[in-house]
Short mmCIF file of C-alpha atoms and ligand atoms in Angstrom, two decimals:
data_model
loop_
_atom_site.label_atom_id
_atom_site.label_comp_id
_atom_site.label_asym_id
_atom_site.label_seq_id
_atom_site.Cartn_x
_atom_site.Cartn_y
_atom_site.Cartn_z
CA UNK A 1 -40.16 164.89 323.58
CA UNK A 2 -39.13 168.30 324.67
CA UNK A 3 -36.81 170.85 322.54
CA UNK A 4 -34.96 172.97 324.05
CA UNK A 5 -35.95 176.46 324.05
CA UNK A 6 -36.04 179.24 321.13
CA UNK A 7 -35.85 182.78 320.59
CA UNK A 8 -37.00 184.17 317.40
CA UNK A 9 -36.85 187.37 316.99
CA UNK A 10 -39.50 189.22 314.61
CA UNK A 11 -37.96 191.12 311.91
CA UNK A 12 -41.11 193.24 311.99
CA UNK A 13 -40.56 195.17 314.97
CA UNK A 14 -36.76 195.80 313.94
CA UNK A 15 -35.61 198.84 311.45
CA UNK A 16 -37.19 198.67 308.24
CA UNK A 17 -34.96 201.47 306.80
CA UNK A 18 -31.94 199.72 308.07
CA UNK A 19 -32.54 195.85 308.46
CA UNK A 20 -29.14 194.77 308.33
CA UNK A 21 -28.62 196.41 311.68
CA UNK A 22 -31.59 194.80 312.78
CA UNK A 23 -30.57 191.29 311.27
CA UNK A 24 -26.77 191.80 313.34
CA UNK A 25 -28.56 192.19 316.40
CA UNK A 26 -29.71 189.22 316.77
CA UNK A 27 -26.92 187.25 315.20
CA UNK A 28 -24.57 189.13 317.80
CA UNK A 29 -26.16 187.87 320.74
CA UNK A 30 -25.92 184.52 319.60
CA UNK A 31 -29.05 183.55 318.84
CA UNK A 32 -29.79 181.60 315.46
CA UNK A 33 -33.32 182.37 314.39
CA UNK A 34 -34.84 184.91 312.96
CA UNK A 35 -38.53 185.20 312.26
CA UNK A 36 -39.83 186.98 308.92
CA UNK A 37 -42.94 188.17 308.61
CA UNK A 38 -44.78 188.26 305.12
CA UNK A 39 -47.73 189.85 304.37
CA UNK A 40 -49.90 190.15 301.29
CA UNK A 41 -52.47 193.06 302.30
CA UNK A 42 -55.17 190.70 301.77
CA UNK A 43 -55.23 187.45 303.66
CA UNK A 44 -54.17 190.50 306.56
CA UNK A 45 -54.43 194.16 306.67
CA UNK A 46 -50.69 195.32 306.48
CA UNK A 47 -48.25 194.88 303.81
CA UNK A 48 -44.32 194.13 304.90
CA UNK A 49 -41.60 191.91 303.08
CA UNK A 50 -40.70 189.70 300.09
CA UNK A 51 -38.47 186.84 298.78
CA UNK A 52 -36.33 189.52 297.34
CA UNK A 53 -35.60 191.01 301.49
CA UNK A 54 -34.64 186.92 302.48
CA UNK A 55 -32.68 186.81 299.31
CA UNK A 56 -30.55 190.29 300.20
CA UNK A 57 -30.09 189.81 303.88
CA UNK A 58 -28.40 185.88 302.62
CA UNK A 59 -26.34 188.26 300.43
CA UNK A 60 -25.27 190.55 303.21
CA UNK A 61 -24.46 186.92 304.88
CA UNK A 62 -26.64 186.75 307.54
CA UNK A 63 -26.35 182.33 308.26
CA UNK A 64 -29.52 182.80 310.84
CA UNK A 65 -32.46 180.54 310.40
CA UNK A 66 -34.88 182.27 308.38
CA UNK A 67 -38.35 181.44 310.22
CA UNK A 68 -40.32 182.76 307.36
CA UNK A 69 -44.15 183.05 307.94
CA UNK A 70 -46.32 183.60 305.22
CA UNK A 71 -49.81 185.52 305.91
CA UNK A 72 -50.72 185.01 302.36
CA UNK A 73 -54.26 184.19 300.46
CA UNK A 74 -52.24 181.65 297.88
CA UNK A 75 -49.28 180.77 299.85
CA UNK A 76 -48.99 178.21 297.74
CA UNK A 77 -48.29 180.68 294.80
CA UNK A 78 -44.74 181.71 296.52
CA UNK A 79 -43.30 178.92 298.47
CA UNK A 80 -40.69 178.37 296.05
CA UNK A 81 -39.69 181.62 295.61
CA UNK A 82 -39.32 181.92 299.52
CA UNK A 83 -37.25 178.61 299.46
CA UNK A 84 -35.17 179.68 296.72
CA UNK A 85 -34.48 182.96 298.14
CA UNK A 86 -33.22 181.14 301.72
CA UNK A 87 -36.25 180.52 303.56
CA UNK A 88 -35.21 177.50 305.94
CA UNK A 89 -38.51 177.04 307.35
CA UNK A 90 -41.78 177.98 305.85
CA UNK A 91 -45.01 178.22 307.46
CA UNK A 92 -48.60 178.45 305.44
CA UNK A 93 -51.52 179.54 307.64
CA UNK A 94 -54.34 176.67 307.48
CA UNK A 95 -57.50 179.28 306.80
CA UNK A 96 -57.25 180.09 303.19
CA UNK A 97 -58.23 177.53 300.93
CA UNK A 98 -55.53 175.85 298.74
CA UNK A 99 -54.23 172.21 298.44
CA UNK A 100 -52.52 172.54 302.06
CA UNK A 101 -51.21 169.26 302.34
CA UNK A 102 -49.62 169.39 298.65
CA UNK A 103 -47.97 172.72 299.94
CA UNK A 104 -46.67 171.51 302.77
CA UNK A 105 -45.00 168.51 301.11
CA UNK A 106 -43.77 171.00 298.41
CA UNK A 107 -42.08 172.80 300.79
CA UNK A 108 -40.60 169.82 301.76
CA UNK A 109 -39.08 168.65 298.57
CA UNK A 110 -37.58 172.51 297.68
CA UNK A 111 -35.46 171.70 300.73
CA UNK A 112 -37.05 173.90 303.46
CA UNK A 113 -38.91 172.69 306.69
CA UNK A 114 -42.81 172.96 306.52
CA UNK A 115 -45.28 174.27 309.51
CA UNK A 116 -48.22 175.33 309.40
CA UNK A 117 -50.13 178.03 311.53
CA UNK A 118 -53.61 178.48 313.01
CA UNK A 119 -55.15 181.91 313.66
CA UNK A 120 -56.85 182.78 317.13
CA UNK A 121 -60.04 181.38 316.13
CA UNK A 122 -58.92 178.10 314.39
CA UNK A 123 -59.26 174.79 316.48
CA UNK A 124 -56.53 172.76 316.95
CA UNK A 125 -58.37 169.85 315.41
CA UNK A 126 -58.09 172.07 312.16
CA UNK A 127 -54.50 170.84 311.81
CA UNK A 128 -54.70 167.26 313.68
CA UNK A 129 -54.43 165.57 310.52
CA UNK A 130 -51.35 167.27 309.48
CA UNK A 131 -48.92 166.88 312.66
CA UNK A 132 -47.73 164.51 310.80
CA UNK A 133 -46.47 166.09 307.90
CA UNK A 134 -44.74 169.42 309.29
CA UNK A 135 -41.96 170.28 311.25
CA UNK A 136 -43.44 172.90 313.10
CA UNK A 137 -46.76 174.47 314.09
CA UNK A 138 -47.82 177.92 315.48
CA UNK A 139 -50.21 178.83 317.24
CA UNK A 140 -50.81 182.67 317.06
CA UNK A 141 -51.45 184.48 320.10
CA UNK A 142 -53.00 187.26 318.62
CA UNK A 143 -55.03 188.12 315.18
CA UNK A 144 -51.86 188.32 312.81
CA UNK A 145 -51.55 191.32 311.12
CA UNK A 146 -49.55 193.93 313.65
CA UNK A 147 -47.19 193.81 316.02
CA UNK A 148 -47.35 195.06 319.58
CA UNK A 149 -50.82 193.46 320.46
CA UNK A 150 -51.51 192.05 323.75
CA UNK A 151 -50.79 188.19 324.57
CA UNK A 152 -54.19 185.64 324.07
CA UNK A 153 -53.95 183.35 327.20
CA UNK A 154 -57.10 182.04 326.00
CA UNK A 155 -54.74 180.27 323.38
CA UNK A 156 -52.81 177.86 325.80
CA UNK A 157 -55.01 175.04 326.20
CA UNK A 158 -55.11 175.34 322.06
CA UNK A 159 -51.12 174.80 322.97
CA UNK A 160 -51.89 172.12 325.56
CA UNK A 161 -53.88 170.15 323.23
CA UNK A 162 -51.33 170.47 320.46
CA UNK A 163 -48.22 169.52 322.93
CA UNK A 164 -50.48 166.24 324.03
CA UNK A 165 -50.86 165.01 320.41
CA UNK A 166 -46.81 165.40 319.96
CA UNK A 167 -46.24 163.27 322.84
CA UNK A 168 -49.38 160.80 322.43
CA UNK A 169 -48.22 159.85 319.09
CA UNK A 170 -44.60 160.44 319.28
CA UNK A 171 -44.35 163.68 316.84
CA UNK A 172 -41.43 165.99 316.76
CA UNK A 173 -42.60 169.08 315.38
CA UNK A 174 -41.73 172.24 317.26
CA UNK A 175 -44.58 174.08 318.93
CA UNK A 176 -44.27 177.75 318.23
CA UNK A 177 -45.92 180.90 319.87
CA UNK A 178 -46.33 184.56 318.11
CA UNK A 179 -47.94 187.38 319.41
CA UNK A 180 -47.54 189.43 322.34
CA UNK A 181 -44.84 187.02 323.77
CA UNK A 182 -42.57 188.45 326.60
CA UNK A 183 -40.85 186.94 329.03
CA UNK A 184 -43.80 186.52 331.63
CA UNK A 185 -46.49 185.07 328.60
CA UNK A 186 -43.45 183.04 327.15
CA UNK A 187 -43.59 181.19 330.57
CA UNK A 188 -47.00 180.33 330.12
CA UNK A 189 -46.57 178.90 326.68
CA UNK A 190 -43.74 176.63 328.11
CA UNK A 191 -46.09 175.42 330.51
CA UNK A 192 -48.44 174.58 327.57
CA UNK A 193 -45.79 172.71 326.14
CA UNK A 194 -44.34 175.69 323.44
CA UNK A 195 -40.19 175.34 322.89
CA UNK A 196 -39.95 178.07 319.88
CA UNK A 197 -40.91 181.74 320.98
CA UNK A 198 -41.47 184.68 318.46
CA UNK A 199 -40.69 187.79 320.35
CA UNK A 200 -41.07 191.40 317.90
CA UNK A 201 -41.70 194.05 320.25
CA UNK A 202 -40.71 192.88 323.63
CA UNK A 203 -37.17 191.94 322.02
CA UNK A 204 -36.07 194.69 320.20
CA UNK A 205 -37.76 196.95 322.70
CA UNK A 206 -35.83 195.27 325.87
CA UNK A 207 -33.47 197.48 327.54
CA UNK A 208 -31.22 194.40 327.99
CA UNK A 209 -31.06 192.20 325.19
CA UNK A 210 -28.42 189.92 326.51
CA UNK A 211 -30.22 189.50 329.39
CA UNK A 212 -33.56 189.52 327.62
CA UNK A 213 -32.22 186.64 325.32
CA UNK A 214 -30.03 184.48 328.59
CA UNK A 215 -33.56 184.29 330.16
CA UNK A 216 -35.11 182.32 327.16
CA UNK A 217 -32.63 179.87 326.88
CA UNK A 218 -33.74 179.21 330.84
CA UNK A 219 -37.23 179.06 329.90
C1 DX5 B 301 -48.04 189.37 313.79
C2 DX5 B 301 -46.76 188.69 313.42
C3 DX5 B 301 -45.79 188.60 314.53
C4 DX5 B 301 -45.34 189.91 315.10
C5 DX5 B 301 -45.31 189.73 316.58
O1 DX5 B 301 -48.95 189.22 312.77
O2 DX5 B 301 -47.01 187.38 312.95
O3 DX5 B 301 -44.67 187.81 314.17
O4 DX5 B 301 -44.06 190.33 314.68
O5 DX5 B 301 -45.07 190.95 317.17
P1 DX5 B 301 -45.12 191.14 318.75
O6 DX5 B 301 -44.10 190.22 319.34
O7 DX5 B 301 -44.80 192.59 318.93
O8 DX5 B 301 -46.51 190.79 319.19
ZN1 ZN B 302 -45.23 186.00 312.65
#
């Protein structure tokens, strides 16, 4: 099956002194996700939000899909708190080693969607035995960590492979793309078979977001 196409714009390239503002952006132009970033300092070398940011912004009223990925040693440690604080979706990187497919179905049963994500140099076959089980999987285009890195075309036929397993065995999970995504590499993803599209820098840098956002729903 194919899903239509989605924008998600990465919270990490908005205003971090003013996120609201950066949270009505996106809500203004219509779109309905929003992709949060959470890092632990360890599992990657930066540092950004918590369940306590998802938990505000819900308070301010944002209704946007919170896209919430977790770049964490011990996700497991903090799903709940994520899905208690409004996380709709969580996604646990495969690398570090915890009970993935407990967390997964934990996530689950607090009432979120599960996906899980694979770095640049994790196999696709790392994750074949979950498609299963998750509503989503991402594929990063770039070592997660920072944004503004350039796009890893190297990564589509990790895409392709992923988008033939959905449709060989009748899956439904969204394929997602983050990292150095813009218009021209988003195009490339589709091709690979991506339908959900993280976009930090090249969205809230655009000089016409309208515009920037009309020509992903045509993707
Ligand atoms: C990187 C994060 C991305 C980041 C993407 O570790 O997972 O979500 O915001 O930023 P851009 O779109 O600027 O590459
Ligand atoms: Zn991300």
């Amino acid at each position: 099956m194919t899903h239509a196409p989605i924008l998600a714009p990465s919270l990490l390239a908005g205003d971090h002194a003013n996120l609201s503002s950066s949270v009505a952006t996106v809500a203004d132009l219509g779109l309905s996700w929003l992709h949060i970033d959470i890092m632990d300092g360890h599992f990657v070398p930066n540092l950004t939000f918590g369940p306590e940011t998802l938990a505000a912004l819900r308070r301010r009223g944002s209704k946007l899909f919170f896209d919430t990925h977790l770049m964490l040693s011990e996700p497991h440690r903090y799903v709940e708190a994520f899905a208690r604080a409004g996380a709709d979706l969580i996604s646990v990187h495969i690398e570090p080693t915890y009970d993935q497919v407990g967390t997964l179905a934990r996530i689950r049963s607090l009432g979120s969607q599960a996906g899980i994500v694979l770095n640049p140099d994790t196999p696709a076959s790392a994750v074949e035995s979950l498609l299963a089980s998750v509503d989503l999987v991402l594929v990063m285009t770039v070592q997660p960590g920072f944004g503004g890195q350039p796009f890893r075309s190297d990564m589509l036929p990790k895409l392709a492979q992923l988008a033939a397993w959905r449709k060989e065995r009748n899956l439904t999970f969204r394929l997602e793309v983050d990292g150095g995504v813009d218009l021209s590499t988003a195009h490339e993803c589709r091709a690979a078979g991506a339908d959900t599209f993280v976009a930090g820098t090249s969205f809230f840098k655009a000089a016409d977001q309208p515009a920037f956002a009309a020509a992903f729903a045509q993707l």
